mmCIF file of C-alpha atoms in Angstrom:
data_model
loop_
_atom_site.group_PDB
_atom_site.id
_atom_site.type_symbol
_atom_site.label_atom_id
_atom_site.label_comp_id
_atom_site.label_asym_id
_atom_site.label_seq_id
_atom_site.Cartn_x
_atom_site.Cartn_y
_atom_site.Cartn_z
ATOM 1 C CA ASN A 647 -3.560 7.089 -19.052
ATOM 2 C CA ALA A 648 -3.238 9.095 -15.875
ATOM 3 C CA GLY A 649 -2.452 7.231 -12.717
ATOM 4 C CA VAL A 650 -4.082 7.607 -9.326
ATOM 5 C CA MET A 651 -4.178 11.303 -8.468
ATOM 6 C CA GLN A 652 -4.110 12.544 -4.916
ATOM 7 C CA ASN A 653 -4.289 16.099 -3.658
ATOM 8 C CA PRO A 654 -3.046 17.979 -1.926
ATOM 9 C CA ARG A 655 0.449 16.481 -1.720
ATOM 10 C CA HIS A 656 1.065 18.265 1.551
ATOM 11 C CA LEU A 657 -1.513 19.477 4.048
ATOM 12 C CA VAL A 658 -0.812 21.364 7.235
ATOM 13 C CA ARG A 659 -3.518 21.693 9.854
ATOM 14 C CA ARG A 660 -3.689 22.932 13.416
ATOM 15 C CA ARG A 661 -5.146 20.755 16.119
ATOM 16 C CA GLY A 662 -8.938 20.806 15.984
ATOM 17 C CA GLN A 663 -9.211 21.679 12.300
ATOM 18 C CA GLU A 664 -10.591 19.448 9.587
ATOM 19 C CA ALA A 665 -8.521 17.714 6.915
ATOM 20 C CA ARG A 666 -9.920 16.673 3.544
ATOM 21 C CA LEU A 667 -7.858 14.410 1.326
ATOM 22 C CA ARG A 668 -8.886 13.734 -2.255
ATOM 23 C CA CYS A 669 -8.260 10.794 -4.531
ATOM 24 C CA SER A 670 -9.144 10.310 -8.181
ATOM 25 C CA PRO A 671 -8.689 6.669 -9.224
ATOM 26 C CA MET A 672 -7.186 5.537 -12.479
ATOM 27 C CA LYS A 673 -9.510 5.791 -15.460
ATOM 28 C CA GLY A 674 -11.835 2.817 -15.526
ATOM 29 C CA HIS A 675 -11.225 1.915 -11.871
ATOM 30 C CA SER A 676 -14.270 1.882 -9.630
ATOM 31 C CA HIS A 677 -12.656 0.621 -6.427
ATOM 32 C CA VAL A 678 -10.688 2.812 -4.043
ATOM 33 C CA TYR A 679 -8.649 1.925 -0.982
ATOM 34 C CA TRP A 680 -7.169 4.262 1.616
ATOM 35 C CA TYR A 681 -4.023 3.391 3.546
ATOM 36 C CA ARG A 682 -2.082 5.238 6.218
ATOM 37 C CA GLN A 683 1.682 5.128 6.634
ATOM 38 C CA LEU A 684 3.698 6.300 9.593
ATOM 39 C CA PRO A 685 7.456 6.947 9.212
ATOM 40 C CA GLU A 686 9.535 3.772 9.049
ATOM 41 C CA GLU A 687 6.403 1.625 8.896
ATOM 42 C CA GLY A 688 4.362 -0.243 6.340
ATOM 43 C CA LEU A 689 0.959 0.748 5.060
ATOM 44 C CA LYS A 690 -2.070 0.163 7.261
ATOM 45 C CA PHE A 691 -5.437 -0.466 5.615
ATOM 46 C CA MET A 692 -8.166 1.997 6.495
ATOM 47 C CA VAL A 693 -11.154 1.651 4.167
ATOM 48 C CA TYR A 694 -12.302 0.132 0.874
ATOM 49 C CA LEU A 695 -14.986 1.820 -1.217
ATOM 50 C CA GLN A 696 -16.812 1.321 -4.450
ATOM 51 C CA LYS A 697 -18.817 4.064 -6.075
ATOM 52 C CA GLU A 698 -21.354 5.290 -3.492
ATOM 53 C CA ASN A 699 -20.673 2.334 -1.161
ATOM 54 C CA ILE A 700 -18.345 1.616 1.737
ATOM 55 C CA ILE A 701 -17.405 -2.046 1.444
ATOM 56 C CA ASP A 702 -14.945 -2.471 4.303
ATOM 57 C CA GLU A 703 -14.082 0.163 6.886
ATOM 58 C CA SER A 704 -12.578 -2.191 9.442
ATOM 59 C CA GLY A 705 -9.324 -0.227 9.527
ATOM 60 C CA MET A 706 -10.901 3.146 10.038
ATOM 61 C CA PRO A 707 -10.889 4.751 13.501
ATOM 62 C CA LYS A 708 -14.421 4.839 14.866
ATOM 63 C CA GLU A 709 -14.417 8.547 15.547
ATOM 64 C CA ARG A 710 -13.433 11.621 13.533
ATOM 65 C CA PHE A 711 -12.616 9.684 10.345
ATOM 66 C CA SER A 712 -14.969 9.213 7.421
ATOM 67 C CA ALA A 713 -14.671 8.359 3.747
ATOM 68 C CA GLU A 714 -16.867 8.624 0.708
ATOM 69 C CA PHE A 715 -16.694 7.849 -2.986
ATOM 70 C CA PRO A 716 -19.583 9.642 -4.675
ATOM 71 C CA LYS A 717 -21.043 8.780 -8.027
ATOM 72 C CA GLU A 718 -19.346 11.836 -9.492
ATOM 73 C CA GLY A 719 -16.013 13.195 -8.355
ATOM 74 C CA PRO A 720 -13.096 11.952 -6.316
ATOM 75 C CA SER A 721 -13.033 9.864 -3.191
ATOM 76 C CA ILE A 722 -12.669 11.950 -0.035
ATOM 77 C CA LEU A 723 -11.041 10.955 3.241
ATOM 78 C CA ARG A 724 -12.161 13.355 5.926
ATOM 79 C CA ILE A 725 -10.575 13.766 9.333
ATOM 80 C CA GLN A 726 -12.394 15.995 11.767
ATOM 81 C CA GLN A 727 -10.806 17.740 14.751
ATOM 82 C CA VAL A 728 -7.328 16.551 13.847
ATOM 83 C CA VAL A 729 -4.809 15.686 16.556
ATOM 84 C CA ARG A 730 -1.032 15.411 16.330
ATOM 85 C CA GLY A 731 -1.278 11.637 16.139
ATOM 86 C CA ASP A 732 -3.080 11.963 12.806
ATOM 87 C CA SER A 733 0.139 13.212 11.199
ATOM 88 C CA ALA A 734 1.068 10.629 8.589
ATOM 89 C CA ALA A 735 1.175 9.923 4.874
ATOM 90 C CA TYR A 736 -2.205 8.887 3.513
ATOM 91 C CA PHE A 737 -2.202 6.843 0.336
ATOM 92 C CA CYS A 738 -5.024 6.033 -1.985
ATOM 93 C CA ALA A 739 -4.999 3.009 -4.269
ATOM 94 C CA SER A 740 -7.396 1.941 -6.975
ATOM 95 C CA SER A 741 -8.190 -1.275 -8.791
ATOM 96 C CA PRO A 742 -10.537 -2.008 -11.680
ATOM 97 C CA ARG A 743 -12.622 -4.502 -9.778
ATOM 98 C CA GLN A 744 -12.771 -6.298 -6.467
ATOM 99 C CA VAL A 745 -9.354 -7.339 -5.255
ATOM 100 C CA ALA A 746 -10.571 -10.824 -4.423
ATOM 101 C CA THR A 747 -10.450 -11.639 -8.124
ATOM 102 C CA ASN A 748 -6.674 -11.468 -8.343
ATOM 103 C CA GLU A 749 -6.323 -7.833 -9.154
ATOM 104 C CA LYS A 750 -3.666 -5.324 -8.257
ATOM 105 C CA LEU A 751 -3.518 -2.110 -6.308
ATOM 106 C CA PHE A 752 -2.152 0.999 -7.991
ATOM 107 C CA PHE A 753 -1.145 3.767 -5.615
ATOM 108 C CA GLY A 754 -1.149 7.522 -5.795
ATOM 109 C CA SER A 755 1.723 9.698 -4.555
ATOM 110 C CA GLY A 756 0.036 10.281 -1.222
ATOM 111 C CA THR A 757 -0.911 13.231 0.949
ATOM 112 C CA GLN A 758 1.446 14.096 3.781
ATOM 113 C CA LEU A 759 -0.656 15.453 6.634
ATOM 114 C CA SER A 760 1.108 17.464 9.299
ATOM 115 C CA VAL A 761 -0.804 18.534 12.384
ATOM 116 C CA LEU A 762 0.719 21.396 14.344
ATOM 117 C CA GLY B 278 -5.095 -7.914 11.772
ATOM 118 C CA GLN B 279 -2.695 -10.132 9.911
ATOM 119 C CA GLN B 280 1.003 -9.981 10.666
ATOM 120 C CA LEU B 281 3.440 -9.972 7.778
ATOM 121 C CA ASN B 282 7.041 -10.446 8.801
ATOM 122 C CA GLN B 283 9.410 -8.996 6.248
ATOM 123 C CA SER B 284 13.149 -9.482 6.413
ATOM 124 C CA PRO B 285 15.733 -8.238 6.438
ATOM 125 C CA GLN B 286 14.750 -4.842 7.750
ATOM 126 C CA SER B 287 17.628 -3.179 5.926
ATOM 127 C CA MET B 288 20.425 -4.117 3.568
ATOM 128 C CA PHE B 289 23.636 -2.406 2.528
ATOM 129 C CA ILE B 290 25.186 -3.954 -0.559
ATOM 130 C CA GLN B 291 27.769 -3.198 -3.211
ATOM 131 C CA GLU B 292 26.643 -2.370 -6.714
ATOM 132 C CA GLY B 293 26.463 -5.532 -8.780
ATOM 133 C CA GLU B 294 25.563 -7.833 -5.908
ATOM 134 C CA ASP B 295 22.375 -9.852 -5.779
ATOM 135 C CA VAL B 296 19.695 -9.164 -3.170
ATOM 136 C CA SER B 297 17.165 -11.439 -1.510
ATOM 137 C CA MET B 298 14.330 -10.538 0.806
ATOM 138 C CA ASN B 299 11.315 -12.428 2.028
ATOM 139 C CA CYS B 300 7.940 -12.085 3.631
ATOM 140 C CA THR B 301 6.100 -14.586 5.820
ATOM 141 C CA SER B 302 2.567 -14.662 7.120
ATOM 142 C CA SER B 303 0.796 -16.491 9.911
ATOM 143 C CA SER B 304 -1.979 -17.658 7.595
ATOM 144 C CA ILE B 305 -2.521 -18.750 4.007
ATOM 145 C CA PHE B 306 -2.553 -16.031 1.370
ATOM 146 C CA ASN B 307 -3.959 -16.207 -2.158
ATOM 147 C CA THR B 308 -2.138 -13.190 -3.586
ATOM 148 C CA TRP B 309 1.258 -11.619 -3.046
ATOM 149 C CA LEU B 310 2.317 -8.244 -4.411
ATOM 150 C CA TRP B 311 5.760 -6.660 -4.243
ATOM 151 C CA TYR B 312 6.187 -2.879 -4.273
ATOM 152 C CA LYS B 313 9.056 -0.379 -4.286
ATOM 153 C CA GLN B 314 8.651 2.972 -2.594
ATOM 154 C CA ASP B 315 10.918 5.973 -3.063
ATOM 155 C CA PRO B 316 10.991 8.776 -0.464
ATOM 156 C CA GLY B 317 7.935 11.008 -0.665
ATOM 157 C CA GLU B 318 6.239 8.831 -3.261
ATOM 158 C CA GLY B 319 3.622 6.129 -3.357
ATOM 159 C CA PRO B 320 4.461 2.440 -3.731
ATOM 160 C CA VAL B 321 5.034 1.248 -7.278
ATOM 161 C CA LEU B 322 3.949 -2.275 -8.162
ATOM 162 C CA LEU B 323 6.831 -4.526 -9.212
ATOM 163 C CA ILE B 324 5.443 -8.043 -9.374
ATOM 164 C CA ALA B 325 2.109 -9.758 -8.698
ATOM 165 C CA LEU B 326 1.793 -13.444 -7.755
ATOM 166 C CA TYR B 327 -1.431 -15.436 -7.683
ATOM 167 C CA LYS B 328 -0.570 -19.152 -7.505
ATOM 168 C CA ALA B 329 1.403 -21.211 -5.019
ATOM 169 C CA GLY B 330 4.809 -22.011 -6.471
ATOM 170 C CA GLU B 331 4.522 -19.311 -9.129
ATOM 171 C CA LEU B 332 7.822 -17.745 -10.173
ATOM 172 C CA THR B 333 7.583 -14.414 -11.998
ATOM 173 C CA SER B 334 10.261 -12.091 -13.343
ATOM 174 C CA ASN B 335 10.309 -8.407 -14.183
ATOM 175 C CA GLY B 336 13.698 -7.526 -15.629
ATOM 176 C CA ARG B 337 16.309 -8.112 -12.929
ATOM 177 C CA LEU B 338 13.594 -8.823 -10.363
ATOM 178 C CA THR B 339 12.257 -12.282 -9.642
ATOM 179 C CA ALA B 340 9.592 -13.132 -7.095
ATOM 180 C CA GLN B 341 8.131 -16.431 -5.969
ATOM 181 C CA PHE B 342 4.891 -17.399 -4.271
ATOM 182 C CA GLY B 343 5.890 -19.905 -1.603
ATOM 183 C CA ILE B 344 4.551 -23.431 -1.928
ATOM 184 C CA THR B 345 3.094 -23.297 1.583
ATOM 185 C CA ARG B 346 1.176 -20.124 0.568
ATOM 186 C CA LYS B 347 2.505 -18.463 3.709
ATOM 187 C CA ASP B 348 5.559 -16.784 2.233
ATOM 188 C CA SER B 349 7.008 -14.991 -0.745
ATOM 189 C CA PHE B 350 10.491 -14.059 -1.899
ATOM 190 C CA LEU B 351 11.907 -11.222 -3.972
ATOM 191 C CA ASN B 352 15.323 -11.382 -5.585
ATOM 192 C CA ILE B 353 17.143 -8.556 -7.343
ATOM 193 C CA SER B 354 20.098 -9.530 -9.491
ATOM 194 C CA ALA B 355 23.097 -7.351 -10.322
ATOM 195 C CA SER B 356 21.934 -4.410 -8.231
ATOM 196 C CA ILE B 357 22.393 -0.850 -9.488
ATOM 197 C CA PRO B 358 22.205 2.484 -7.622
ATOM 198 C CA SER B 359 18.624 3.181 -8.730
ATOM 199 C CA ASP B 360 17.477 0.054 -6.887
ATOM 200 C CA VAL B 361 17.790 2.075 -3.690
ATOM 201 C CA GLY B 362 14.475 2.367 -1.887
ATOM 202 C CA ILE B 363 12.119 0.540 0.409
ATOM 203 C CA TYR B 364 10.587 -2.700 -0.783
ATOM 204 C CA PHE B 365 7.255 -3.844 0.591
ATOM 205 C CA CYS B 366 5.446 -7.107 0.313
ATOM 206 C CA ALA B 367 1.665 -7.097 0.412
ATOM 207 C CA GLY B 368 -0.495 -10.147 0.838
ATOM 208 C CA GLN B 369 -4.170 -10.914 0.657
ATOM 209 C CA PRO B 370 -5.495 -13.671 2.930
ATOM 210 C CA TYR B 371 -7.715 -16.087 1.026
ATOM 211 C CA ASN B 372 -10.637 -15.684 3.408
ATOM 212 C CA THR B 373 -11.052 -11.898 3.483
ATOM 213 C CA GLY B 374 -11.380 -10.698 -0.080
ATOM 214 C CA ASN B 375 -10.894 -7.022 0.622
ATOM 215 C CA GLN B 376 -7.697 -6.094 2.353
ATOM 216 C CA PHE B 377 -4.077 -6.322 1.426
ATOM 217 C CA TYR B 378 -1.782 -6.415 4.422
ATOM 218 C CA PHE B 379 1.648 -4.860 4.085
ATOM 219 C CA GLY B 380 4.985 -5.900 5.494
ATOM 220 C CA THR B 381 7.162 -3.437 7.380
ATOM 221 C CA GLY B 382 9.529 -3.018 4.458
ATOM 222 C CA THR B 383 13.127 -3.724 3.529
ATOM 223 C CA SER B 384 15.311 -0.661 3.098
ATOM 224 C CA LEU B 385 17.907 -1.239 0.390
ATOM 225 C CA THR B 386 21.075 0.825 0.045
ATOM 226 C CA VAL B 387 23.351 0.193 -2.918
ATOM 227 C CA ILE B 388 26.912 1.415 -2.593
ATOM 228 C CA PRO B 389 28.422 2.380 -5.965
#
């Protein structure tokens, strides 16, 4: 049973380019969460999605960032016109159903985004 | 957002010693999760806690859900070199339903 798969593992972009980060949840999981981690810090919640729906995007910056989880295919975190401050590790987590019902988050290995 | 205070920030211990770390919140939580993260990897779930007062073990690891529902503790007994890493607590406030908030981590170094 494959775990949460994220790709790419490393992504280098120049300022102003777009970054697309992909996440395939564990088999049978329909809920995806995106977190961001800066060096020496904990994980900061960004967005929670179910298939085709954004449930909670309270942690997402209002501009340049967007996320989707289509009916088919992986969840995508998209960062437009990247700036140096976007450099961080981005982690995706999945759970089989809504976390409010005492579930657990299972994390992928992350995508390290470096903006030059 | 919620503040989770995790302590200590770092620990340097001899192999074989026991380790204790804790996490406190400013509000009541209904779930606590403990994770270990190795460099360049994602967090790996160690223990999940769902009831106040609950005490759960996973091998040499034991975690407790504080009775006040505002804290949680993780203990590691008889530490070994592979315990090295960063340990994070994550808590879910009872009135949100969506987010897990993460502590700032405890960096553990085990000296052989």
